[in-house]
Short mmCIF file of C-alpha atoms in Angstrom, two decimals:
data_model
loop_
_atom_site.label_atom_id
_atom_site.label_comp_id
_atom_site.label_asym_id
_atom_site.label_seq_id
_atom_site.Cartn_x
_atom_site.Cartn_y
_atom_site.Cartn_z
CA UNK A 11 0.00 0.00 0.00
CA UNK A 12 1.29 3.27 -0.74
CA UNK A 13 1.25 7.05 -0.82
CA UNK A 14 -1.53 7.10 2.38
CA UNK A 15 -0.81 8.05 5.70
CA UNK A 16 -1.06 5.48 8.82
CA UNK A 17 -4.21 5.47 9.63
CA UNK A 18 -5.30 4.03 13.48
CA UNK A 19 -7.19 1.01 12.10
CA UNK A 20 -3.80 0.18 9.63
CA UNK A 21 -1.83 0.47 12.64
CA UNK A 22 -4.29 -1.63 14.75
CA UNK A 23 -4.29 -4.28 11.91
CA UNK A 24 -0.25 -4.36 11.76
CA UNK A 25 0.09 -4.40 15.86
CA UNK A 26 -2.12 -7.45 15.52
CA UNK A 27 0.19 -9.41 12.88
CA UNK A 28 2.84 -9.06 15.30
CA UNK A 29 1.21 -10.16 18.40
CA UNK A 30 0.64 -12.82 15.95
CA UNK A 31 4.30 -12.79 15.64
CA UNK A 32 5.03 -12.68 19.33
CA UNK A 33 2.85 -15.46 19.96
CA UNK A 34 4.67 -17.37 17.48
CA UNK A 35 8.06 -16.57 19.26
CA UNK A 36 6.48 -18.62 22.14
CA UNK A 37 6.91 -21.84 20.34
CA UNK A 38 9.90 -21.33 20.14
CA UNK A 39 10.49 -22.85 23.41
CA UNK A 40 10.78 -18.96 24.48
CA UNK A 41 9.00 -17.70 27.99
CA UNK A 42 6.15 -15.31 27.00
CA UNK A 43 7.22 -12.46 29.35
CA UNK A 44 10.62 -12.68 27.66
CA UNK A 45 12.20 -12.83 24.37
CA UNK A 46 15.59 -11.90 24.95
CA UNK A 47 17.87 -13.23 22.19
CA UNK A 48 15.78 -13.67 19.90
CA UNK A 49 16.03 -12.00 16.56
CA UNK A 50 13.48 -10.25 14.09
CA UNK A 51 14.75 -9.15 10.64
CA UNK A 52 12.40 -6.58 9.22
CA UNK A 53 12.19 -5.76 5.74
CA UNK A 54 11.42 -2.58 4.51
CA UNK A 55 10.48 -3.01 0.69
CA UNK A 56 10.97 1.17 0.44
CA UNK A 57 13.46 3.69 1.68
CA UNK A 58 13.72 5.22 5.49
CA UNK A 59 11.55 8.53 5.32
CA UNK A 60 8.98 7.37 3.11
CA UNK A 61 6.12 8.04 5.06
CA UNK A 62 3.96 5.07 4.47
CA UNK A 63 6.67 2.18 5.62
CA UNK A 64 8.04 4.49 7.89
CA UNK A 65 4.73 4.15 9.72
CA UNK A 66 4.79 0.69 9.81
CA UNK A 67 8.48 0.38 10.92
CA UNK A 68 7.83 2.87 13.71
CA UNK A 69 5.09 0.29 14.73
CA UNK A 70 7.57 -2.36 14.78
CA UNK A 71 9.83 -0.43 16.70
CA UNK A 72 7.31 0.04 19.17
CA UNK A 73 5.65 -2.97 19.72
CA UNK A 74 9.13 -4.96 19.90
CA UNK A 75 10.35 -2.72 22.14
CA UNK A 76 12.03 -3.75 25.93
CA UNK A 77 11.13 -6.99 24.73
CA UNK A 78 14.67 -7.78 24.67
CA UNK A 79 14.30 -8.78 20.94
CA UNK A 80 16.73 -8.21 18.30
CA UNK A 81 15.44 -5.78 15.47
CA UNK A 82 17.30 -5.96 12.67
CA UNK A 83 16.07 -3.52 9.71
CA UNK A 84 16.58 -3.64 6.02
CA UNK A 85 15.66 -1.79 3.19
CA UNK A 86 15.00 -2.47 -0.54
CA UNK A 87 14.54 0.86 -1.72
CA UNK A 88 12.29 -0.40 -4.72
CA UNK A 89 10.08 2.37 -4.57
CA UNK A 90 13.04 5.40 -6.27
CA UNK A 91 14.69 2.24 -8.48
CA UNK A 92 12.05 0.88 -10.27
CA UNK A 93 14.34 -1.31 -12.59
CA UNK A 94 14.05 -4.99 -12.35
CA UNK A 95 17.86 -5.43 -12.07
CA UNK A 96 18.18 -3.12 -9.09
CA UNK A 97 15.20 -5.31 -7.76
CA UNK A 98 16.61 -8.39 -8.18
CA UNK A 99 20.16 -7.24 -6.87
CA UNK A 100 17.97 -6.18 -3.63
CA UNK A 101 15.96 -9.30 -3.30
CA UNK A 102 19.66 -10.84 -3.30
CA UNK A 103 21.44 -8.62 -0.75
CA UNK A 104 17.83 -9.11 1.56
CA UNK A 105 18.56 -12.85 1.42
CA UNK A 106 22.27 -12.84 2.12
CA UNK A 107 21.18 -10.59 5.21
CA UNK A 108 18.87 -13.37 6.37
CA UNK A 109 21.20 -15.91 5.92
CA UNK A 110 23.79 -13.86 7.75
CA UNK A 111 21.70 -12.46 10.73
CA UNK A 112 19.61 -15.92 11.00
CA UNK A 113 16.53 -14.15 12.53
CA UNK A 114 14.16 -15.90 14.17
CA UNK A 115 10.88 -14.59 12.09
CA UNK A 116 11.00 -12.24 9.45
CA UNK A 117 8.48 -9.68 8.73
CA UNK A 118 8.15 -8.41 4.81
CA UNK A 119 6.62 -5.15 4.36
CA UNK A 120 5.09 -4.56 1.06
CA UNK A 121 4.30 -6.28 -2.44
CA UNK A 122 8.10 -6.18 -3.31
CA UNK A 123 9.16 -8.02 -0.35
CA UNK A 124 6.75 -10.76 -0.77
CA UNK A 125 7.38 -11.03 -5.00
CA UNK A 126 11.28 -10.70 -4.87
CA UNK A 127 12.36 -12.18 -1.62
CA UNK A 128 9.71 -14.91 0.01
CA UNK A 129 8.41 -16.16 -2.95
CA UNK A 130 11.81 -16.77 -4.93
CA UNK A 131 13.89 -18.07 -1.59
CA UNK A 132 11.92 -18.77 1.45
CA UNK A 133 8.56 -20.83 -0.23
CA UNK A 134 7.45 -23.46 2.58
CA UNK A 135 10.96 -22.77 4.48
CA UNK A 136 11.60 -23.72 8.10
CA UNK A 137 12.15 -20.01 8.54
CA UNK A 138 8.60 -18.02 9.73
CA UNK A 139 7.37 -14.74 7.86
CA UNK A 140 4.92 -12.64 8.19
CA UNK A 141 3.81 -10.05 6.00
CA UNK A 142 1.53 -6.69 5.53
CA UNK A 143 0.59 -4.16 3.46
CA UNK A 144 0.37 -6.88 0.50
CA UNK A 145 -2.09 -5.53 -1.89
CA UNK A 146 -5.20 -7.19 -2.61
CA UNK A 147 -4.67 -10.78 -3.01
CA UNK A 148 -1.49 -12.70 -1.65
CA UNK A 149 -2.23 -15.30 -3.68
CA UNK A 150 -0.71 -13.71 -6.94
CA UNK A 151 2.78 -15.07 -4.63
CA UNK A 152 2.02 -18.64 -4.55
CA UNK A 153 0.59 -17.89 -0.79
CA UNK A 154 -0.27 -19.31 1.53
CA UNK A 155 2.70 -21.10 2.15
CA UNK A 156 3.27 -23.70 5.69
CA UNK A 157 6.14 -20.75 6.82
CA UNK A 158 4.01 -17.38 5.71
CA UNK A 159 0.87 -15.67 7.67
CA UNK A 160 -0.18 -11.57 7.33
CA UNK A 161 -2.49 -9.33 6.25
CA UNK A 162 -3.65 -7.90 3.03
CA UNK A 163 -4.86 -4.68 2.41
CA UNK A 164 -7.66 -3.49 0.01
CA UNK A 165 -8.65 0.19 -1.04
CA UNK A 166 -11.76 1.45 -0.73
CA UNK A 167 -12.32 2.52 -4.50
CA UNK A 168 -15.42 1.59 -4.92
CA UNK A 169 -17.01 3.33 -1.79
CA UNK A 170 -15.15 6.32 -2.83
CA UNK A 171 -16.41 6.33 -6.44
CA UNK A 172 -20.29 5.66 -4.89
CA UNK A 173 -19.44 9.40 -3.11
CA UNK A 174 -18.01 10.85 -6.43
CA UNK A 175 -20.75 10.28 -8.17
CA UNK A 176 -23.19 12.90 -6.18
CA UNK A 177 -20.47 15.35 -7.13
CA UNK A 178 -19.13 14.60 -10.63
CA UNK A 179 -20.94 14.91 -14.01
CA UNK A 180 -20.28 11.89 -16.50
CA UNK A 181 -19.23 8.64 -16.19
CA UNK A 182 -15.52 8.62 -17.40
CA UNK A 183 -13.13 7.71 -14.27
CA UNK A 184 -9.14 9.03 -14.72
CA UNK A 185 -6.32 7.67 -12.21
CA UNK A 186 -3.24 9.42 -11.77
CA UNK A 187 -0.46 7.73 -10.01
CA UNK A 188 3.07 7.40 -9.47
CA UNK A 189 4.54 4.53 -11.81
CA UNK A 190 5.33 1.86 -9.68
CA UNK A 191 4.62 -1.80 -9.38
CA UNK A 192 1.56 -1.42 -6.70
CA UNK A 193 -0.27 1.59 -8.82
CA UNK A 194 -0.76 -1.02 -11.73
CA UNK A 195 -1.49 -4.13 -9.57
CA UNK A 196 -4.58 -1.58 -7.98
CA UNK A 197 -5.64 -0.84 -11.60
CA UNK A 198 -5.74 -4.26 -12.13
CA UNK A 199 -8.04 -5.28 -8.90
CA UNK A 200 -10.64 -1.93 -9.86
CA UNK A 201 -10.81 -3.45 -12.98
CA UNK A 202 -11.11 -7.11 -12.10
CA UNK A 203 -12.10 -7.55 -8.91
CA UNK A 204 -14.55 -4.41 -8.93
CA UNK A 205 -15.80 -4.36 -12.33
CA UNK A 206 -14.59 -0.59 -12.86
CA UNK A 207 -13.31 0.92 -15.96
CA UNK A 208 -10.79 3.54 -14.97
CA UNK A 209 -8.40 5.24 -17.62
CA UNK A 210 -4.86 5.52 -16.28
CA UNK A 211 -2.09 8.03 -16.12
CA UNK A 212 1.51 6.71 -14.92
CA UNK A 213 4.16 9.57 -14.11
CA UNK A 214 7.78 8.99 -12.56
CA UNK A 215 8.31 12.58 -11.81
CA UNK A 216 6.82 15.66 -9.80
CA UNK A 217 7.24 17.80 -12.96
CA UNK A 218 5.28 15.28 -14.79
CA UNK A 219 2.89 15.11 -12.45
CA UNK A 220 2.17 18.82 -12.53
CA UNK A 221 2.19 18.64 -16.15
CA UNK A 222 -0.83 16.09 -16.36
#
């Protein structure tokens, strides 16, 4: 999910996968009251200071904290390189990380995380994961796997067209997003999964933005 900020029902929803998580530390032969030496990767499929995964690491951050857990964080940094060979060279320095730092669950924020990294490398793995902000339908990632649990999130397009309508003549619906992976996986779920015809407008720049 992108470009929105953390809303209190997003961050209810992603405190819940991870006392999910926790809970799953506890099999782990761990005490509940303490998880001391035990280690978390996180990874972040953006860049620190983009607001949207920032607000989901900060939730990490918080709920893990004086647990006595390990927090390691990583970023991809998929969402300024777009190109599928910076991608891929990501996915590959996320999974040398993993195999380096040997966490004991691993939590994938974002699409990219899910596509590049725990699809390709960690399908039906010893190693647990648990993911969020996965857009629309996990199952486009072979999912669910034995080692994978999270949550997927779904915009509210068509509620928001139903209130568009009382104040919009015509029927013609334009999108104009930033050109990323996620903006054309939504088009694709309006248009398949809702039934709505939308035209769309990809731009990789705020000067081309302003231009449109």
């Amino acid at each position: 999910m992108e470009g929105k900020n953390m809303t209190p029902k997003i961050l209810k929803s992603i405190l819940g996968i991870l006392t999910t998580l926790l809970l799953l530390m506890t099999t782990l032969h761990v005490q509940a009251s303490s998880f001391e030496g035990k280690k978390i990767l996180f990874i972040n499929s953006y860049h620190d200071g983009y607001p949207w995964s920032d607000g989901i690491t900060n939730g990490v951050k918080r709920t893990l904290a004086d647990t006595g857990v390990n927090l390691k964080i990583v970023w991809m940094d998929t969402k300024r390189n777009t190109d599928e060979t910076f991608i891929t060279e990501a996915a590959q320095r996320v999974r040398k990380e993993i195999e380096t730092f040997r966490p004991d669950v691993v939590i994938a924020a974002d699409d990219n995380a899910s596509k590049h990294v725990i699809q390709p490398f960690f399908k039906d793995a010893d190693l647990p994961f648990v993911f969020c902000g996965v857009n629309w339908d996990a199952s486009i990632y072979g999912f669910p796997y034995k080692n994978v649990t999270g949550m997927v999130e779904v915009a509210g397009a068509k509620e928001l067209i139903e209130i568009l309508r009382d104040l919009a003549k015509g029927q013609k619906i334009a999108m104009l997003a930033n050109d990323t992976y996620t903006a054309r996986k939504d088009m694709e779920n309006y248009r398949d999964k809702l039934g709505i015809d939308i035209s769309l407008k990809l731009v990789d720049s705020m000067t081309a933005w302003k231009e449109t």
